[in-house]
Amino acid sequence: MTAHGKQTEYQTGGFEPKIMAYVCNWCTYAGADLAGTSRMEYRPNVRIIKLPCTGRIDPLFIIKAFENGADGVLVSGCHPGDCHYTTGNYHARRRWIGFKNLMEFTGIDMRRLHFSWVSASEAIKWVDLINKVTDEIKQLGPFMEYKGLKGK
Amino acid sequence: MKIKLTKGAIENPLIRQLERVSGEELKRCYQCGKCSAGCPVTFAMEIPPSQIMRFLQIGMMDDVMKANSMWVCVGCLQCYARCPQSVSVANVLEGLRQLHLRKGEDREQIKDVPFPFLKNAPQQAIVCGFRKFVS
Amino acid sequence: MPRIGIFVCQCGNNIAATVDTKKVAEEMARLPGVVFACDYKFMCSSPGQDMLKQAIKDNRLDKVIVSACSPHMHEKTFRKASEAAGLNPYQCEITNIREQCSWVHHDKTKAAGTAKSIDLTRMTIERLKKNKPLKKINIPIKKKALVIGGGIAGIQAALDIAEGGREVILVEREPSIGGNMARLSETFPTMDCSQCILTPKMVEVELNEKITLYTYSEIEKVDGYIGNFIVQIRRKAKYVDEERCTGCGECIEKCPFKVESQFEMKLAKRKVIYTPFPQSVPNVPVIDAPNCPKIQKDKCGACAVVCGPKCIDFKMEDRIITEDVGAIIVATGYELMPNERFGEYGYGRIKDVISGMQFERLASSSGPTGGEIRRPSDGKTPASVVFIQCAGSRDEKKGVSYCSKVCCMYTAKHTMLYHHKVHEGQSYVFYMDIRAGGKRYEEFVRRAIEHDNAMYLRGRVSRVYEKDGKVIVQGADTLSGNQVEIEADMVVLATAIVSRTGADTVAQKLGIGYDKYKFYNEYHPKLKPVETVTAGIFLSGACMGPMDIPDSVAQGSAAAAKALSLFSSDEMMREPITAVVNKPTCNACWDCVTACPYSAIERDTVKNRDGVVVRWLAKVNDGVCQGCGVCVAACRSKAIDLKGYTDEQVYAAINAF
Amino acid sequence: MKIPYYPGCTLNTVAKGFETSAKEAALSIGFELAEMPAWNCCGATFPLTPDNLIALSAPAKVLSSARKTGESLTTLCSVCYNVLKRTNSVMKNDREKRAVINGFIETDYDGSLNVTHFLEILRDNIGFDKVKAAVKQPLTGLKAAAYYGCMLLRPFEDMGIDDAEDPVVMENLLAALGAEAIKSPNRIECCGAHLAMTNEDIVVKLSGTIMTSAVRNGAELIVTTCPLCQYNLEKSQSRVASDTPGYAGIPIVYFTQMLGLALGQDVDTLGFDKNIWDARPLLRKKGIIK
Ligand SMILES: Cc1cc2nc3c(=O)[nH]c(=O)nc-3n(C[C@H](O)[C@H](O)[C@H](O)COP(=O)(O)OP(=O)(O)OC[C@H]3O[C@@H](n4cnc5c(N)ncnc54)[C@H](O)[C@@H]3O)c2cc1C
Ligand SMILES: Cc1cc2nc3c(=O)[nH]c(=O)nc-3n(C[C@H](O)[C@H](O)[C@H](O)COP(=O)(O)OP(=O)(O)OC[C@H]3O[C@@H](n4cnc5c(N)ncnc54)[C@H](O)[C@@H]3O)c2cc1C
Ligand code: SF4
Ligand code: SF4
Ligand code: SF4
Ligand code: SF4
Ligand code: SF4
Ligand code: SF4
Ligand code: SF4
Ligand code: SF4
């Protein structure tokens, strides 16, 4: 993918990971917007896909992200109890428990996968989260195991 | 009396130790006074049960350690039975006793216990008394 | 091949400072399907929108992307503009390159911002390619409301809706409306007589032509969704023909049997055929069937003999009626916690320990003592009364952890009533905190203390017991640090307010949420205080939590306003972001049904020509579905998808990562 | 039927009358209180500080050895009951503590014993109606006040023998025996317990309230389940009498003594003579004994 290659050029700091973020429309997406309107700054490595609710997230989305060259994946939604759809994030959470095993089984290092709760007012938390996740994945280096899987 | 409150005093390590020993979280007490209301020996206590809790909350450990409250508590658990917050002042007072006893500061000398008592009282009173007053 | 147009916004310098918008447009122009790409200073300005419309027409675009600010900001704007240019609005997508790119990546070389904008726009393009035209959902609205519960909150809601010109059905479980307020003597903070302000409203309900009142009735079943609820109501047998009854009361007069009166909180008895209280609305008696020997074993029948219009029918049976309504207001109110749970207060064992509600009845001029304060054991006027606040409230161990909110106030009221009626008497109040946060509330409590001689003691009571005809109250006064003992003549417990028994069953019928105390959940505690998660169902009054009359009334009006605003149009439009089942692949496992937080998925059948069910499958009710997508992730057969966020769309975006 | 029984230190010595009357009474309703083979003192107080595991080792040892020969253990004394039952619940529910305590006493006891009080046996296993049927000498006309004290009832979560604020088990037993059960409001209050050792004044005050309140409510006799209560009340009699005009003292007996009497045992085997305040004149006056 072109942009991926190009993006690494402007930084001299070596490896720049690409991170996929699945966020819910109501809390985290709005929280990230707030970080923008507050002109906070964070690492440019994350690409957001907006979904109505974390409950919409199919575990396959995550695997697909890795297949498509993500070095890390972040999932974030409303805090427990604050879900716009009342209980969607509980469903999401319950699903993760089973999903964790699957991830380990498929050979994905769980440290590349982050779950978090960021509310519409938690711009700072969002910023810290992105910075933290980016730095951690940087430490881990590129995710090679799935490279080349795509297109099969 | 004016109490000078500082973070250091409130976080008195001895009080934290008391929390560990007694297993009671002092903060849970919301000072309703129900323990003092029902304790059968409030009348004889220098500091009544709910105030013991308050003193400890604000770090006044010295006053509590000097008061007779822990020694006159009969361990009847009426305080705990009725506390809306499930706090056991009885446990806190026993914790305070233990803090003394574990340092070897006995409340009672065995030799001072009257002989007729030792002779006539039920064993359980003697055993229990020693456990409460002697290290 | 789609014909896609890309519009990259500079937002003045807001985006252009750190994103090379021109370059983004150029890069995007190279992608297959993109037939038009440009950047522009202010896309949302009128010239910007015009340019968009023009470009759509000129280039025969069928899909467009505006890479600009957050969709929360201008998605609507650009979808509208696209629609004006002849596109389906859902063929317009926004890429957020401002809040989530230019504003958070301050790299002046523009490298990071540009690269990210390219990635994000590309992902949107691929997603957009899979977009299908969607149509807003139209839901017709039945302009009639159902109010469940005829306490003050429900009465207020019903009257407001009727005044707004809409029809209302008011369903009340008891033989009369009025609820708990009907029991009260005088009410804080103004001390008006409860009956005097409530009765006119009850009568208004009866007289208002827009209101259909079903007393002695309950909700059996609720189907449908906002604008289109179908409600089954059970009309319990009253054994009295409501239409013919003149309310003369002869039957009550002649009925030879008495049982304890619930309305009078067991302080008095009532007949087996009865109205709960003299001002009951409707003024039609009902027969308490389990206690009537005629109905149970065919003995008596006195009432039927005396009834002039012959309206008593011992064979009457429950009836179920069905009503179609567009909105439902739940106003089922509260109950009081059983005081027996607190053995230390002796309620139930010591006759002169009563509840606050019983005190209301003693103080009420229509109550069993005609408003004189006399203690239950021997009818004497108590010379001293101890009031114990927070009896059951704020007690995690044996009661409930919340504060019942009204009891500080009504206890102060009780001390005043007592002082007004028994001038020489002394009242004592044990309190933990005085919660009087309301207009003129604190002043009210001060008045009780300063003018009405109430002795307030800060502390709880540990034990109440009898001694020589007195009630001994053993408490603490934490302010002086002492144990106190009072020899009282009567003790009044400010009992905790709890949800109605069976509140959870009602909630399940309606599909609304409730908390661990079974109080109903509002949609949002601050911003949607009378809405529920189920569209079209609203709440008011103490069914949501302890609440006083002013708040209950305000909420009744608020819920009515919500219903009226719903009724102000013939139909409502909804975003078409809803789930849809792919019939061939659904294998009826019902995983989606259990997952859906809104109960929006039904179990549907497919029948053959002979009407025989050949298979089952899931069916989404568009009126109820809120578009969360939980069902989609839950379905293992991939048989359910979310319009606007289909698997296809999401995977397209991921693949373009 | 044999019911394994733990006497505890006091019943073997100063409260002999408590034990013998119980054993005899049990026999007359058809079962035997069989003293467990080897036992030690339970410690006479349940340690209120949860870190004091050493103090739990004595009662745990009792429980562990009782479990080796049976599934249940019954007690007569309220204090033993309290200590054993609470310790048992620690052994059952707290895995970590269980491990440490078992380490101390070198066993592997798991809390599976069923610890009961003799009152529970009478109420739940035998049934008060059966007890009533076995009564040979009803205690007719006797106004007896039950005194529960603390340890039988509290903490309710662990003891649960009866409602902690309004217990009725002893009243029901007394009624089954033909007596008139008097409920005094102070029957669940503390007698002063171990303060007998250091603060006799407090004991006199607390015991005094209990006794005068029973008398004011019409009681002629107080029935208890604990040797320490019995001791404290009896010991305080004279001082209370001198402080309280119109109070002339009241006999304090064990519930098993009344049980034995009603079941027709010889009054001389019931240990009334060991009580400081002799109940026999009253019983004679009531025509219950000769
Ligand atoms: C002792 C006491 C004194 C008080 N004094 C005051 C005061 O002085 N001032 C003040 O402002 N507030 C006072 N309050 C509070 C006041 O009572 C409440 O604010 C008010 O009654 C709440 O009204 P409501 O309509 O929400 O509930 P309710 O009065 O409880 O009415 C609910 C109605 O719904 C009906 N219902 C319940 N379930 C169903 C069902 N499933 N189907 C059909 N019908 C159903 C009930 O029968 C009832 O008629 C006092 C409360 C108490 C306990
Ligand atoms: C320190 C503090 C913290 C708080 N925290 C919370 C909290 O955490 N949670 C909570 O629920 N509540 C909180 N509140 C309360 C909350 O602020 C109020 O409930 C709420 O803001 C009231 O909203 P309002 O619209 O009634 O009044 P306001 O917010 O005062 O709005 C009134 C508006 O009317 C305008 N206006 C005034 N006069 C005129 C005029 N003559 N013509 C035209 N316009 C006019 C004003 O400019 C203003 O914009 C807090 C309050 C304070 C003081
Ligand atoms: S009863 Fe409990 S909460 Fe109340 S003062 Fe005592 S310890 Fe505190
Ligand atoms: S246990 Fe102690 S503090 Fe608690 S009520 Fe009894 S005597 Fe008072
Ligand atoms: S569309 Fe958004 S980004 Fe563009 S000018 Fe308007 S506000 Fe700025
Ligand atoms: S038939 Fe029933 S309701 Fe009628 S008078 Fe007799 S008892 Fe009363
Ligand atoms: S006698 Fe008949 S008309 Fe009169 S109130 Fe009774 S039922 Fe109604
Ligand atoms: S309103 Fe007052 S009396 Fe009622 S629970 Fe709250 S604090 Fe207690
Ligand atoms: S999208 Fe959400 S609300 Fe709609 S049917 Fe699926 S789970 Fe229910
Ligand atoms: S989860 Fe899927 S397969 Fe199962 S019922 Fe729902 S739509 Fe059908």
mmCIF file of N, CA, C and O in Angstrom, chain C residues 604-656:
data_model
loop_
_atom_site.group_PDB
_atom_site.id
_atom_site.type_symbol
_atom_site.label_atom_id
_atom_site.label_comp_id
_atom_site.label_asym_id
_atom_site.label_seq_id
_atom_site.Cartn_x
_atom_site.Cartn_y
_atom_site.Cartn_z
ATOM 1 N N ASP C 604 -40.206 -14.584 13.606
ATOM 2 C CA ASP C 604 -41.216 -14.547 12.552
ATOM 3 C C ASP C 604 -41.342 -15.931 11.921
ATOM 4 O O ASP C 604 -40.454 -16.762 12.048
ATOM 5 N N THR C 605 -42.453 -16.149 11.242
ATOM 6 C CA THR C 605 -42.626 -17.447 10.599
ATOM 7 C C THR C 605 -42.813 -17.277 9.099
ATOM 8 O O THR C 605 -43.245 -16.240 8.628
ATOM 9 N N VAL C 606 -42.454 -18.306 8.396
ATOM 10 C CA VAL C 606 -42.777 -18.367 6.966
ATOM 11 C C VAL C 606 -43.803 -19.483 6.826
ATOM 12 O O VAL C 606 -43.606 -20.587 7.354
ATOM 13 N N LYS C 607 -44.883 -19.163 6.150
ATOM 14 C CA LYS C 607 -45.937 -20.178 6.020
ATOM 15 C C LYS C 607 -46.079 -20.587 4.561
ATOM 16 O O LYS C 607 -45.804 -19.792 3.655
ATOM 17 N N ASN C 608 -46.481 -21.797 4.362
ATOM 18 C CA ASN C 608 -46.724 -22.211 2.985
ATOM 19 C C ASN C 608 -48.140 -21.817 2.594
ATOM 20 O O ASN C 608 -48.857 -21.179 3.359
ATOM 21 N N ARG C 609 -48.547 -22.225 1.428
ATOM 22 C CA ARG C 609 -49.834 -21.761 0.917
ATOM 23 C C ARG C 609 -50.993 -22.206 1.812
ATOM 24 O O ARG C 609 -52.005 -21.564 1.926
ATOM 25 N N ASP C 610 -50.788 -23.335 2.499
ATOM 26 C CA ASP C 610 -51.872 -23.827 3.351
ATOM 27 C C ASP C 610 -51.843 -23.191 4.741
ATOM 28 O O ASP C 610 -52.563 -23.598 5.643
ATOM 29 N N GLY C 611 -50.968 -22.237 4.893
ATOM 30 C CA GLY C 611 -50.907 -21.573 6.181
ATOM 31 C C GLY C 611 -50.138 -22.356 7.236
ATOM 32 O O GLY C 611 -50.171 -22.042 8.412
ATOM 33 N N VAL C 612 -49.415 -23.384 6.806
ATOM 34 C CA VAL C 612 -48.635 -24.160 7.766
ATOM 35 C C VAL C 612 -47.251 -23.530 7.888
ATOM 36 O O VAL C 612 -46.651 -23.130 6.887
ATOM 37 N N VAL C 613 -46.791 -23.425 9.118
ATOM 38 C CA VAL C 613 -45.479 -22.820 9.332
ATOM 39 C C VAL C 613 -44.394 -23.741 8.793
ATOM 40 O O VAL C 613 -44.283 -24.894 9.213
ATOM 41 N N VAL C 614 -43.628 -23.246 7.856
ATOM 42 C CA VAL C 614 -42.575 -24.097 7.313
ATOM 43 C C VAL C 614 -41.219 -23.782 7.931
ATOM 44 O O VAL C 614 -40.368 -24.646 8.044
ATOM 45 N N ARG C 615 -41.021 -22.529 8.323
ATOM 46 C CA ARG C 615 -39.795 -22.259 9.066
ATOM 47 C C ARG C 615 -39.904 -20.957 9.851
ATOM 48 O O ARG C 615 -40.809 -20.159 9.648
ATOM 49 N N TRP C 616 -38.950 -20.835 10.736
ATOM 50 C CA TRP C 616 -38.883 -19.642 11.564
ATOM 51 C C TRP C 616 -37.706 -18.802 11.101
ATOM 52 O O TRP C 616 -36.713 -19.336 10.623
ATOM 53 N N LEU C 617 -37.824 -17.502 11.268
ATOM 54 C CA LEU C 617 -36.639 -16.667 11.062
ATOM 55 C C LEU C 617 -36.792 -15.340 11.786
ATOM 56 O O LEU C 617 -37.886 -14.953 12.193
ATOM 57 N N ALA C 618 -35.659 -14.697 11.935
ATOM 58 C CA ALA C 618 -35.647 -13.433 12.669
ATOM 59 C C ALA C 618 -36.183 -12.317 11.794
ATOM 60 O O ALA C 618 -36.001 -12.325 10.579
ATOM 61 N N LYS C 619 -36.866 -11.353 12.447
ATOM 62 C CA LYS C 619 -37.380 -10.225 11.702
ATOM 63 C C LYS C 619 -37.172 -8.957 12.534
ATOM 64 O O LYS C 619 -37.535 -8.913 13.718
ATOM 65 N N VAL C 620 -36.546 -7.967 11.895
ATOM 66 C CA VAL C 620 -36.258 -6.737 12.619
ATOM 67 C C VAL C 620 -37.432 -5.784 12.488
ATOM 68 O O VAL C 620 -37.965 -5.581 11.407
ATOM 69 N N ASN C 621 -37.818 -5.219 13.610
ATOM 70 C CA ASN C 621 -38.858 -4.215 13.598
ATOM 71 C C ASN C 621 -38.195 -2.841 13.436
ATOM 72 O O ASN C 621 -37.559 -2.327 14.350
ATOM 73 N N ASP C 622 -38.371 -2.266 12.244
ATOM 74 C CA ASP C 622 -37.727 -0.989 11.931
ATOM 75 C C ASP C 622 -38.101 0.125 12.894
ATOM 76 O O ASP C 622 -37.338 1.049 13.130
ATOM 77 N N GLY C 623 -39.295 0.034 13.416
ATOM 78 C CA GLY C 623 -39.734 1.087 14.323
ATOM 79 C C GLY C 623 -38.976 1.054 15.633
ATOM 80 O O GLY C 623 -38.847 2.056 16.320
ATOM 81 N N VAL C 624 -38.491 -0.096 16.005
ATOM 82 C CA VAL C 624 -37.857 -0.243 17.310
ATOM 83 C C VAL C 624 -36.338 -0.241 17.199
ATOM 84 O O VAL C 624 -35.634 0.262 18.071
ATOM 85 N N CYS C 625 -35.811 -0.804 16.116
ATOM 86 C CA CYS C 625 -34.358 -0.933 15.968
ATOM 87 C C CYS C 625 -33.691 0.432 16.054
ATOM 88 O O CYS C 625 -34.133 1.390 15.429
ATOM 89 N N GLN C 626 -32.658 0.513 16.861
ATOM 90 C CA GLN C 626 -31.930 1.764 17.021
ATOM 91 C C GLN C 626 -30.614 1.770 16.237
ATOM 92 O O GLN C 626 -29.875 2.740 16.273
ATOM 93 N N GLY C 627 -30.291 0.667 15.610
ATOM 94 C CA GLY C 627 -29.113 0.648 14.754
ATOM 95 C C GLY C 627 -27.791 0.494 15.473
ATOM 96 O O GLY C 627 -26.775 1.036 15.034
ATOM 97 N N CYS C 628 -27.772 -0.259 16.550
ATOM 98 C CA CYS C 628 -26.507 -0.399 17.270
ATOM 99 C C CYS C 628 -25.601 -1.431 16.617
ATOM 100 O O CYS C 628 -24.385 -1.378 16.758
ATOM 101 N N GLY C 629 -26.189 -2.419 15.959
ATOM 102 C CA GLY C 629 -25.381 -3.426 15.284
ATOM 103 C C GLY C 629 -24.937 -4.577 16.163
ATOM 104 O O GLY C 629 -24.177 -5.441 15.728
ATOM 105 N N VAL C 630 -25.415 -4.602 17.382
ATOM 106 C CA VAL C 630 -25.026 -5.688 18.282
ATOM 107 C C VAL C 630 -25.448 -7.041 17.698
ATOM 108 O O VAL C 630 -24.711 -8.027 17.770
ATOM 109 N N CYS C 631 -26.607 -7.059 17.088
ATOM 110 C CA CYS C 631 -27.117 -8.308 16.521
ATOM 111 C C CYS C 631 -26.205 -8.820 15.408
ATOM 112 O O CYS C 631 -26.019 -10.022 15.252
ATOM 113 N N VAL C 632 -25.655 -7.895 14.646
ATOM 114 C CA VAL C 632 -24.838 -8.300 13.506
ATOM 115 C C VAL C 632 -23.618 -9.077 13.991
ATOM 116 O O VAL C 632 -23.284 -10.138 13.458
ATOM 117 N N ALA C 633 -23.001 -8.530 15.020
ATOM 118 C CA ALA C 633 -21.823 -9.219 15.535
ATOM 119 C C ALA C 633 -22.214 -10.517 16.227
ATOM 120 O O ALA C 633 -21.420 -11.438 16.328
ATOM 121 N N ALA C 634 -23.461 -10.569 16.707
ATOM 122 C CA ALA C 634 -23.881 -11.769 17.430
ATOM 123 C C ALA C 634 -24.229 -12.916 16.487
ATOM 124 O O ALA C 634 -24.140 -14.074 16.861
ATOM 125 N N CYS C 635 -24.614 -12.610 15.277
ATOM 126 C CA CYS C 635 -25.100 -13.643 14.367
ATOM 127 C C CYS C 635 -23.942 -14.449 13.796
ATOM 128 O O CYS C 635 -23.064 -13.913 13.137
ATOM 129 N N ARG C 636 -23.984 -15.731 14.062
ATOM 130 C CA ARG C 636 -22.890 -16.570 13.574
ATOM 131 C C ARG C 636 -23.097 -16.989 12.129
ATOM 132 O O ARG C 636 -22.169 -17.464 11.491
ATOM 133 N N SER C 637 -24.324 -16.827 11.658
ATOM 134 C CA SER C 637 -24.568 -17.207 10.268
ATOM 135 C C SER C 637 -24.414 -16.029 9.323
ATOM 136 O O SER C 637 -24.714 -16.140 8.141
ATOM 137 N N LYS C 638 -24.021 -14.888 9.861
ATOM 138 C CA LYS C 638 -23.898 -13.669 9.060
ATOM 139 C C LYS C 638 -25.193 -13.404 8.299
ATOM 140 O O LYS C 638 -25.185 -13.064 7.120
ATOM 141 N N ALA C 639 -26.284 -13.627 8.979
ATOM 142 C CA ALA C 639 -27.564 -13.499 8.315
ATOM 143 C C ALA C 639 -28.242 -12.171 8.622
ATOM 144 O O ALA C 639 -29.323 -11.899 8.140
ATOM 145 N N ILE C 640 -27.607 -11.367 9.407
ATOM 146 C CA ILE C 640 -28.227 -10.088 9.742
ATOM 147 C C ILE C 640 -27.167 -9.011 9.530
ATOM 148 O O ILE C 640 -25.991 -9.229 9.810
ATOM 149 N N ASP C 641 -27.585 -7.905 8.976
ATOM 150 C CA ASP C 641 -26.609 -6.868 8.662
ATOM 151 C C ASP C 641 -27.183 -5.518 9.042
ATOM 152 O O ASP C 641 -28.393 -5.369 9.213
ATOM 153 N N LEU C 642 -26.329 -4.528 9.159
ATOM 154 C CA LEU C 642 -26.778 -3.209 9.585
ATOM 155 C C LEU C 642 -26.667 -2.250 8.417
ATOM 156 O O LEU C 642 -25.563 -1.991 7.920
ATOM 157 N N LYS C 643 -27.789 -1.712 8.001
ATOM 158 C CA LYS C 643 -27.769 -0.775 6.882
ATOM 159 C C LYS C 643 -26.917 0.440 7.253
ATOM 160 O O LYS C 643 -27.005 0.958 8.358
ATOM 161 N N GLY C 644 -26.101 0.861 6.305
ATOM 162 C CA GLY C 644 -25.225 2.001 6.579
ATOM 163 C C GLY C 644 -23.892 1.585 7.185
ATOM 164 O O GLY C 644 -22.910 2.326 7.123
ATOM 165 N N TYR C 645 -23.879 0.434 7.821
ATOM 166 C CA TYR C 645 -22.634 -0.113 8.366
ATOM 167 C C TYR C 645 -22.588 -1.607 8.035
ATOM 168 O O TYR C 645 -22.403 -2.437 8.915
ATOM 169 N N THR C 646 -22.803 -1.938 6.787
ATOM 170 C CA THR C 646 -22.840 -3.359 6.440
ATOM 171 C C THR C 646 -21.442 -3.953 6.539
ATOM 172 O O THR C 646 -20.435 -3.246 6.484
ATOM 173 N N ASP C 647 -21.409 -5.255 6.681
ATOM 174 C CA ASP C 647 -20.128 -5.957 6.695
ATOM 175 C C ASP C 647 -19.323 -5.588 5.451
ATOM 176 O O ASP C 647 -18.131 -5.313 5.520
ATOM 177 N N GLU C 648 -20.016 -5.575 4.344
ATOM 178 C CA GLU C 648 -19.357 -5.266 3.085
ATOM 179 C C GLU C 648 -18.663 -3.897 3.147
ATOM 180 O O GLU C 648 -17.517 -3.755 2.749
ATOM 181 N N GLN C 649 -19.373 -2.925 3.669
ATOM 182 C CA GLN C 649 -18.806 -1.575 3.763
ATOM 183 C C GLN C 649 -17.602 -1.550 4.694
ATOM 184 O O GLN C 649 -16.562 -0.971 4.388
ATOM 185 N N VAL C 650 -17.757 -2.196 5.846
ATOM 186 C CA VAL C 650 -16.665 -2.148 6.816
ATOM 187 C C VAL C 650 -15.441 -2.874 6.266
ATOM 188 O O VAL C 650 -14.320 -2.366 6.334
ATOM 189 N N TYR C 651 -15.663 -4.043 5.676
ATOM 190 C CA TYR C 651 -14.510 -4.786 5.142
ATOM 191 C C TYR C 651 -13.842 -4.027 4.007
ATOM 192 O O TYR C 651 -12.613 -4.047 3.877
ATOM 193 N N ALA C 652 -14.649 -3.335 3.200
ATOM 194 C CA ALA C 652 -14.054 -2.560 2.113
ATOM 195 C C ALA C 652 -13.102 -1.510 2.694
ATOM 196 O O ALA C 652 -11.992 -1.314 2.198
ATOM 197 N N ALA C 653 -13.563 -0.874 3.782
ATOM 198 C CA ALA C 653 -12.717 0.142 4.408
ATOM 199 C C ALA C 653 -11.460 -0.490 4.994
ATOM 200 O O ALA C 653 -10.350 0.029 4.849
ATOM 201 N N ILE C 654 -11.620 -1.644 5.621
ATOM 202 C CA ILE C 654 -10.445 -2.297 6.230
ATOM 203 C C ILE C 654 -9.456 -2.695 5.140
ATOM 204 O O ILE C 654 -8.238 -2.495 5.270
ATOM 205 N N ASN C 655 -9.999 -3.232 4.062
ATOM 206 C CA ASN C 655 -9.107 -3.674 2.989
ATOM 207 C C ASN C 655 -8.341 -2.522 2.342
ATOM 208 O O ASN C 655 -7.315 -2.739 1.720
ATOM 209 N N ALA C 656 -8.867 -1.310 2.511
ATOM 210 C CA ALA C 656 -8.188 -0.163 1.922
ATOM 211 C C ALA C 656 -7.232 0.485 2.904
ATOM 212 O O ALA C 656 -6.682 1.546 2.651
#
